[in-house]
Amino acid sequence: MKILIAPNSFKECADSVAIADIFAAYLSQQHDYDIISKPISDGGDGFLRVCENNFELEKISYRIPTPYSNRQIKCEAGYSKENKKLFIESADAVGLKLIPPDRRHPLYLSTKGLGVLIKQIAADVNNGKIEADKVIIGIGGTGTNDLGIGALSELGMKLEDKHNKVLEPVPINFNETRKILWKAPKLPFKIELVTDVNNPLLGKEGASYIYGSQKGLTTKEIKIADAGFENIIRISEEEGIIQSTKFISGAGGGLAAGFQLFLGAKLILSDKFISREL
């Protein structure tokens, strides 16, 4: 009998490669099965390890801040020299797994670490340390809900209140924002986003309402977060910073939306990534 083992990850427990190894080891003890192990990822936890398992990637380590403090942590990227691609797992930079339970207050958390990571990768490409014309980011398993503004702030974005005071780029300040200063950086690579969900950014089916509670938002905070997103999008449209908002992804606490709108990133739904790449 042939048995195909193709699990996704178990959130905050084990990634899909580890789960597949456990299943394979157990089944091998029971019978002489013909086991085909193909762990998958929808962009969330375990994305990078699955890519390493399939694409023979070289690991590159960077140092970035956590979502809740300036404490530095190691974050790895997977590099394919042959295909000039670099793979990042957002959960390794801003994941729920990185945030202690007592620090899970998304209105005060930031994706700044991912922005720092992108800047360092851009520097490595510009300095000739690596060759990469595409950075592929798995979006999922995030503990943040900030529209990617924290990451974008590391790439030059500034939020100002009605007194022209620069605000800290965290969701608690989004409703106080009255002006957005932004000029898209000239990155030496294109960004693609593998997303694990297909829900919109705003409203009752949006990022804050559907996934906010698992990140730590209270019922009251969910309304504040959603209104903050709406305010940022409205100002960006009025100031001509963004153009089309026909569909804005709610994946990754708005991280996918922010990168779509402000960096021109391309969205790839996980079913397409799994069927075409894995």
mmCIF file of C-alpha atoms in Angstrom:
data_model
loop_
_atom_site.group_PDB
_atom_site.id
_atom_site.type_symbol
_atom_site.label_atom_id
_atom_site.label_comp_id
_atom_site.label_asym_id
_atom_site.label_seq_id
_atom_site.Cartn_x
_atom_site.Cartn_y
_atom_site.Cartn_z
ATOM 1 C CA MET A 1 0.000 0.000 0.000
ATOM 2 C CA LYS A 2 1.189 3.518 -0.825
ATOM 3 C CA ILE A 3 0.544 6.165 1.807
ATOM 4 C CA LEU A 4 0.949 9.867 1.070
ATOM 5 C CA ILE A 5 1.753 11.967 4.134
ATOM 6 C CA ALA A 6 1.125 15.654 3.421
ATOM 7 C CA PRO A 7 0.219 17.483 6.640
ATOM 8 C CA ASN A 8 0.149 21.186 7.352
ATOM 9 C CA SER A 9 1.677 22.491 10.598
ATOM 10 C CA PHE A 10 0.061 22.272 14.028
ATOM 11 C CA LYS A 11 -0.003 25.865 15.311
ATOM 12 C CA GLU A 12 2.332 26.505 18.274
ATOM 13 C CA CYS A 13 3.098 22.778 18.449
ATOM 14 C CA ALA A 14 5.095 21.352 15.542
ATOM 15 C CA ASP A 15 5.730 22.244 11.916
ATOM 16 C CA SER A 16 4.582 20.098 9.001
ATOM 17 C CA VAL A 17 7.995 18.496 8.387
ATOM 18 C CA ALA A 18 8.152 17.302 12.003
ATOM 19 C CA ILE A 19 4.550 16.055 11.841
ATOM 20 C CA ALA A 20 5.261 14.154 8.608
ATOM 21 C CA ASP A 21 8.353 12.541 10.172
ATOM 22 C CA ILE A 22 6.296 11.418 13.189
ATOM 23 C CA PHE A 23 3.584 9.892 10.994
ATOM 24 C CA ALA A 24 6.180 8.172 8.786
ATOM 25 C CA ALA A 25 8.060 6.733 11.758
ATOM 26 C CA TYR A 26 4.852 5.347 13.299
ATOM 27 C CA LEU A 27 3.561 3.830 10.062
ATOM 28 C CA SER A 28 6.940 2.259 9.282
ATOM 29 C CA GLN A 29 6.762 0.389 12.581
ATOM 30 C CA GLN A 30 3.308 -0.982 11.785
ATOM 31 C CA HIS A 31 3.789 -2.346 8.283
ATOM 32 C CA ASP A 32 6.056 -2.265 5.260
ATOM 33 C CA TYR A 33 4.180 0.574 3.594
ATOM 34 C CA ASP A 34 5.452 2.543 0.603
ATOM 35 C CA ILE A 35 5.493 5.957 2.273
ATOM 36 C CA ILE A 36 5.615 9.211 0.303
ATOM 37 C CA SER A 37 6.315 12.146 2.596
ATOM 38 C CA LYS A 38 5.448 15.590 1.190
ATOM 39 C CA PRO A 39 4.836 18.067 4.031
ATOM 40 C CA ILE A 40 3.086 21.218 2.843
ATOM 41 C CA SER A 41 2.672 24.804 3.997
ATOM 42 C CA ASP A 42 -0.041 27.386 3.448
ATOM 43 C CA GLY A 43 2.366 30.225 4.239
ATOM 44 C CA GLY A 44 2.090 29.956 8.019
ATOM 45 C CA ASP A 45 4.190 28.163 10.627
ATOM 46 C CA GLY A 46 6.733 25.846 9.037
ATOM 47 C CA PHE A 47 6.741 27.596 5.631
ATOM 48 C CA LEU A 48 10.516 28.029 5.523
ATOM 49 C CA ARG A 49 11.279 24.472 6.593
ATOM 50 C CA VAL A 50 8.931 23.098 3.932
ATOM 51 C CA CYS A 51 10.663 25.250 1.312
ATOM 52 C CA GLU A 52 14.049 24.005 2.519
ATOM 53 C CA ASN A 53 12.733 20.446 2.268
ATOM 54 C CA ASN A 54 11.641 20.990 -1.358
ATOM 55 C CA PHE A 55 14.098 23.494 -2.817
ATOM 56 C CA GLU A 56 17.471 22.677 -1.154
ATOM 57 C CA LEU A 57 17.917 26.165 0.263
ATOM 58 C CA GLU A 58 20.945 27.678 1.957
ATOM 59 C CA LYS A 59 20.162 29.224 5.333
ATOM 60 C CA ILE A 60 21.112 32.850 5.957
ATOM 61 C CA SER A 61 20.768 34.278 9.471
ATOM 62 C CA TYR A 62 19.801 37.835 10.353
ATOM 63 C CA ARG A 63 19.171 39.713 13.613
ATOM 64 C CA ILE A 64 15.860 41.521 14.042
ATOM 65 C CA PRO A 65 13.789 42.994 16.912
ATOM 66 C CA THR A 66 10.824 41.135 18.392
ATOM 67 C CA PRO A 67 7.246 42.363 17.762
ATOM 68 C CA TYR A 68 7.018 43.619 21.350
ATOM 69 C CA SER A 69 10.483 45.035 22.164
ATOM 70 C CA ASN A 70 13.866 45.954 20.722
ATOM 71 C CA ARG A 71 15.399 42.711 21.975
ATOM 72 C CA GLN A 72 17.244 41.104 19.084
ATOM 73 C CA ILE A 73 16.430 37.594 17.895
ATOM 74 C CA LYS A 74 17.778 35.395 15.118
ATOM 75 C CA CYS A 75 15.639 35.079 12.003
ATOM 76 C CA GLU A 76 16.603 32.810 9.124
ATOM 77 C CA ALA A 77 15.900 33.111 5.425
ATOM 78 C CA GLY A 78 16.266 30.383 2.810
ATOM 79 C CA TYR A 79 18.343 31.228 -0.271
ATOM 80 C CA SER A 80 18.268 29.544 -3.670
ATOM 81 C CA LYS A 81 21.366 30.702 -5.533
ATOM 82 C CA GLU A 82 20.348 28.777 -8.644
ATOM 83 C CA ASN A 83 16.898 30.404 -8.917
ATOM 84 C CA LYS A 84 17.886 33.752 -7.348
ATOM 85 C CA LYS A 85 15.036 33.471 -4.842
ATOM 86 C CA LEU A 86 14.923 34.069 -1.119
ATOM 87 C CA PHE A 87 12.219 32.620 1.129
ATOM 88 C CA ILE A 88 11.006 34.185 4.395
ATOM 89 C CA GLU A 89 8.503 32.889 6.933
ATOM 90 C CA SER A 90 6.586 35.776 8.502
ATOM 91 C CA ALA A 91 5.890 33.615 11.575
ATOM 92 C CA ASP A 92 9.657 33.537 12.226
ATOM 93 C CA ALA A 93 9.737 37.339 12.313
ATOM 94 C CA VAL A 94 6.372 38.365 13.788
ATOM 95 C CA GLY A 95 4.742 35.067 14.712
ATOM 96 C CA LEU A 96 2.402 34.333 17.589
ATOM 97 C CA LYS A 97 4.937 31.703 18.654
ATOM 98 C CA LEU A 98 7.461 34.480 19.390
ATOM 99 C CA ILE A 99 5.182 36.473 21.682
ATOM 100 C CA PRO A 100 4.786 35.452 25.354
ATOM 101 C CA PRO A 101 1.122 35.157 26.424
ATOM 102 C CA ASP A 102 1.397 38.201 28.693
ATOM 103 C CA ARG A 103 2.645 40.335 25.775
ATOM 104 C CA ARG A 104 -0.126 39.431 23.324
ATOM 105 C CA HIS A 105 -1.685 42.866 23.020
ATOM 106 C CA PRO A 106 -1.793 43.472 19.236
ATOM 107 C CA LEU A 107 -2.708 47.170 19.483
ATOM 108 C CA TYR A 108 0.827 47.695 20.801
ATOM 109 C CA LEU A 109 2.706 45.156 18.667
ATOM 110 C CA SER A 110 4.623 45.866 15.481
ATOM 111 C CA THR A 111 5.893 44.095 12.354
ATOM 112 C CA LYS A 112 9.038 46.268 12.472
ATOM 113 C CA GLY A 113 11.232 43.167 12.602
ATOM 114 C CA LEU A 114 10.096 42.123 9.148
ATOM 115 C CA GLY A 115 10.974 45.576 7.817
ATOM 116 C CA VAL A 116 14.442 45.320 9.369
ATOM 117 C CA LEU A 117 14.830 41.893 7.760
ATOM 118 C CA ILE A 118 13.869 43.201 4.310
ATOM 119 C CA LYS A 119 16.327 46.099 4.647
ATOM 120 C CA GLN A 120 19.156 43.738 5.539
ATOM 121 C CA ILE A 121 18.348 41.433 2.625
ATOM 122 C CA ALA A 122 18.246 44.430 0.263
ATOM 123 C CA ALA A 123 21.660 45.512 1.562
ATOM 124 C CA ASP A 124 23.082 42.014 0.954
ATOM 125 C CA VAL A 125 21.743 42.045 -2.618
ATOM 126 C CA ASN A 126 23.008 45.570 -3.328
ATOM 127 C CA ASN A 127 26.435 44.698 -1.899
ATOM 128 C CA GLY A 128 26.654 41.587 -4.062
ATOM 129 C CA LYS A 129 26.684 39.211 -1.086
ATOM 130 C CA ILE A 130 23.732 37.333 -2.590
ATOM 131 C CA GLU A 131 21.878 37.414 -5.907
ATOM 132 C CA ALA A 132 18.110 37.537 -5.549
ATOM 133 C CA ASP A 133 15.507 39.065 -7.824
ATOM 134 C CA LYS A 134 12.547 37.690 -5.860
ATOM 135 C CA VAL A 135 11.722 37.461 -2.157
ATOM 136 C CA ILE A 136 8.871 35.085 -1.331
ATOM 137 C CA ILE A 137 7.210 35.605 2.051
ATOM 138 C CA GLY A 138 4.918 33.056 3.660
ATOM 139 C CA ILE A 139 2.136 35.017 5.371
ATOM 140 C CA GLY A 140 0.492 33.245 8.291
ATOM 141 C CA GLY A 141 0.860 32.394 11.949
ATOM 142 C CA THR A 142 1.383 36.066 12.788
ATOM 143 C CA GLY A 143 0.797 37.528 16.225
ATOM 144 C CA THR A 144 0.586 41.095 14.916
ATOM 145 C CA ASN A 145 -2.361 43.028 13.525
ATOM 146 C CA ASP A 146 -0.807 46.240 12.208
ATOM 147 C CA LEU A 147 -1.394 46.292 8.419
ATOM 148 C CA GLY A 148 2.354 45.854 7.973
ATOM 149 C CA ILE A 149 2.808 49.497 9.028
ATOM 150 C CA GLY A 150 5.580 48.580 11.470
ATOM 151 C CA ALA A 151 7.570 46.949 8.665
ATOM 152 C CA LEU A 152 6.822 49.821 6.291
ATOM 153 C CA SER A 153 7.991 52.339 8.897
ATOM 154 C CA GLU A 154 11.419 50.693 8.743
ATOM 155 C CA LEU A 155 11.321 51.315 4.991
ATOM 156 C CA GLY A 156 10.480 55.018 5.342
ATOM 157 C CA MET A 157 6.798 55.405 6.227
ATOM 158 C CA LYS A 158 5.770 57.967 8.859
ATOM 159 C CA LEU A 159 2.387 58.567 10.490
ATOM 160 C CA GLU A 160 1.485 62.041 11.787
ATOM 161 C CA ASP A 161 -1.364 63.261 14.004
ATOM 162 C CA LYS A 162 -3.368 66.491 13.622
ATOM 163 C CA HIS A 163 -0.510 68.446 15.231
ATOM 164 C CA ASN A 164 2.009 67.059 12.695
ATOM 165 C CA LYS A 165 3.590 65.004 15.465
ATOM 166 C CA VAL A 166 5.131 61.714 14.323
ATOM 167 C CA LEU A 167 3.300 58.769 15.892
ATOM 168 C CA GLU A 168 4.737 55.456 16.923
ATOM 169 C CA PRO A 169 3.653 53.065 14.119
ATOM 170 C CA VAL A 170 1.485 50.724 16.194
ATOM 171 C CA PRO A 171 -2.280 50.082 15.801
ATOM 172 C CA ILE A 172 -3.307 52.015 18.921
ATOM 173 C CA ASN A 173 -2.257 55.163 17.006
ATOM 174 C CA PHE A 174 -3.925 54.435 13.669
ATOM 175 C CA ASN A 175 -7.160 56.231 14.564
ATOM 176 C CA GLU A 176 -5.141 59.319 15.581
ATOM 177 C CA THR A 177 -3.361 59.432 12.224
ATOM 178 C CA ARG A 178 -4.166 62.383 9.983
ATOM 179 C CA LYS A 179 -1.269 62.285 7.526
ATOM 180 C CA ILE A 180 0.909 59.569 6.014
ATOM 181 C CA LEU A 181 4.367 60.283 4.622
ATOM 182 C CA TRP A 182 5.478 57.619 2.178
ATOM 183 C CA LYS A 183 7.698 57.127 -0.831
ATOM 184 C CA ALA A 184 8.110 53.527 -1.922
ATOM 185 C CA PRO A 185 11.741 52.381 -1.648
ATOM 186 C CA LYS A 186 13.581 51.012 -4.679
ATOM 187 C CA LEU A 187 14.105 47.448 -3.558
ATOM 188 C CA PRO A 188 16.411 45.289 -5.723
ATOM 189 C CA PHE A 189 13.865 42.471 -5.816
ATOM 190 C CA LYS A 190 10.168 41.813 -6.282
ATOM 191 C CA ILE A 191 8.103 40.550 -3.363
ATOM 192 C CA GLU A 192 5.593 37.705 -3.567
ATOM 193 C CA LEU A 193 3.270 36.755 -0.711
ATOM 194 C CA VAL A 194 1.981 33.235 -0.113
ATOM 195 C CA THR A 195 -1.197 33.720 1.932
ATOM 196 C CA ASP A 196 -3.092 31.201 3.995
ATOM 197 C CA VAL A 197 -6.504 32.902 3.875
ATOM 198 C CA ASN A 198 -8.690 34.679 1.326
ATOM 199 C CA ASN A 199 -10.662 37.031 3.551
ATOM 200 C CA PRO A 200 -10.741 40.828 3.031
ATOM 201 C CA LEU A 201 -8.948 43.352 5.232
ATOM 202 C CA LEU A 202 -11.912 45.323 6.576
ATOM 203 C CA GLY A 203 -15.303 44.648 8.124
ATOM 204 C CA LYS A 204 -16.978 41.742 9.877
ATOM 205 C CA GLU A 205 -15.205 39.197 7.655
ATOM 206 C CA GLY A 206 -11.906 41.061 7.854
ATOM 207 C CA ALA A 207 -8.558 40.517 9.545
ATOM 208 C CA SER A 208 -9.384 42.043 12.931
ATOM 209 C CA TYR A 209 -12.831 40.499 13.388
ATOM 210 C CA ILE A 210 -11.963 36.989 12.192
ATOM 211 C CA TYR A 211 -8.457 36.510 13.578
ATOM 212 C CA GLY A 212 -8.012 39.275 16.143
ATOM 213 C CA SER A 213 -9.183 37.275 19.136
ATOM 214 C CA GLN A 214 -6.661 34.463 18.599
ATOM 215 C CA LYS A 215 -3.916 37.105 18.612
ATOM 216 C CA GLY A 216 -5.185 38.641 21.861
ATOM 217 C CA LEU A 217 -7.599 41.424 20.843
ATOM 218 C CA THR A 218 -10.665 41.932 23.038
ATOM 219 C CA THR A 219 -14.104 42.590 21.506
ATOM 220 C CA LYS A 220 -13.665 46.330 22.082
ATOM 221 C CA GLU A 221 -10.129 46.309 20.656
ATOM 222 C CA ILE A 222 -11.272 44.486 17.515
ATOM 223 C CA LYS A 223 -13.511 47.464 16.667
ATOM 224 C CA ILE A 224 -10.650 49.887 17.351
ATOM 225 C CA ALA A 225 -8.277 47.874 15.157
ATOM 226 C CA ASP A 226 -10.721 47.637 12.248
ATOM 227 C CA ALA A 227 -11.494 51.372 12.418
ATOM 228 C CA GLY A 228 -7.761 52.097 12.484
ATOM 229 C CA PHE A 229 -7.195 50.061 9.330
ATOM 230 C CA GLU A 230 -10.067 51.868 7.633
ATOM 231 C CA ASN A 231 -8.592 55.245 8.609
ATOM 232 C CA ILE A 232 -5.140 54.374 7.211
ATOM 233 C CA ILE A 233 -6.652 53.152 3.932
ATOM 234 C CA ARG A 234 -8.890 56.239 3.611
ATOM 235 C CA ILE A 235 -6.027 58.688 4.162
ATOM 236 C CA SER A 236 -3.790 56.771 1.747
ATOM 237 C CA GLU A 237 -6.465 56.952 -0.951
ATOM 238 C CA GLU A 238 -7.172 60.648 -0.360
ATOM 239 C CA GLU A 239 -3.478 61.519 -0.545
ATOM 240 C CA GLY A 240 -2.994 59.450 -3.699
ATOM 241 C CA ILE A 241 -0.498 57.110 -2.055
ATOM 242 C CA ILE A 242 -2.416 54.010 -3.112
ATOM 243 C CA GLN A 243 -4.571 53.452 -6.165
ATOM 244 C CA SER A 244 -6.724 50.334 -6.403
ATOM 245 C CA THR A 245 -8.360 48.866 -3.293
ATOM 246 C CA LYS A 246 -10.704 46.519 -5.153
ATOM 247 C CA PHE A 247 -9.631 43.567 -3.002
ATOM 248 C CA ILE A 248 -7.315 43.997 -0.045
ATOM 249 C CA SER A 249 -6.167 40.804 1.635
ATOM 250 C CA GLY A 250 -6.738 40.325 5.348
ATOM 251 C CA ALA A 251 -3.946 37.755 5.662
ATOM 252 C CA GLY A 252 -1.378 38.116 8.419
ATOM 253 C CA GLY A 253 -3.211 40.785 10.375
ATOM 254 C CA GLY A 254 -3.205 43.032 7.316
ATOM 255 C CA LEU A 255 0.479 42.397 6.579
ATOM 256 C CA ALA A 256 -0.325 41.127 3.089
ATOM 257 C CA ALA A 257 -2.528 44.173 2.421
ATOM 258 C CA GLY A 258 0.164 46.628 3.493
ATOM 259 C CA PHE A 259 2.764 45.010 1.258
ATOM 260 C CA GLN A 260 0.294 44.817 -1.631
ATOM 261 C CA LEU A 261 -0.735 48.451 -1.420
ATOM 262 C CA PHE A 262 2.517 50.158 -0.491
ATOM 263 C CA LEU A 263 5.204 47.883 -1.974
ATOM 264 C CA GLY A 264 3.364 46.465 -4.985
ATOM 265 C CA ALA A 265 3.774 42.888 -3.737
ATOM 266 C CA LYS A 266 2.089 40.077 -5.652
ATOM 267 C CA LEU A 267 -0.419 37.865 -3.845
ATOM 268 C CA ILE A 268 -0.297 34.077 -4.323
ATOM 269 C CA LEU A 269 -2.981 31.972 -2.651
ATOM 270 C CA SER A 270 -1.585 28.945 -0.845
ATOM 271 C CA ASP A 271 -3.491 26.378 -2.928
ATOM 272 C CA LYS A 272 -1.697 27.642 -6.038
ATOM 273 C CA PHE A 273 1.684 27.602 -4.271
ATOM 274 C CA ILE A 274 1.117 24.046 -3.032
ATOM 275 C CA SER A 275 -0.088 22.665 -6.373
ATOM 276 C CA ARG A 276 2.479 24.475 -8.567
ATOM 277 C CA GLU A 277 5.583 24.642 -6.378
ATOM 278 C CA LEU A 278 5.324 21.828 -3.837
#
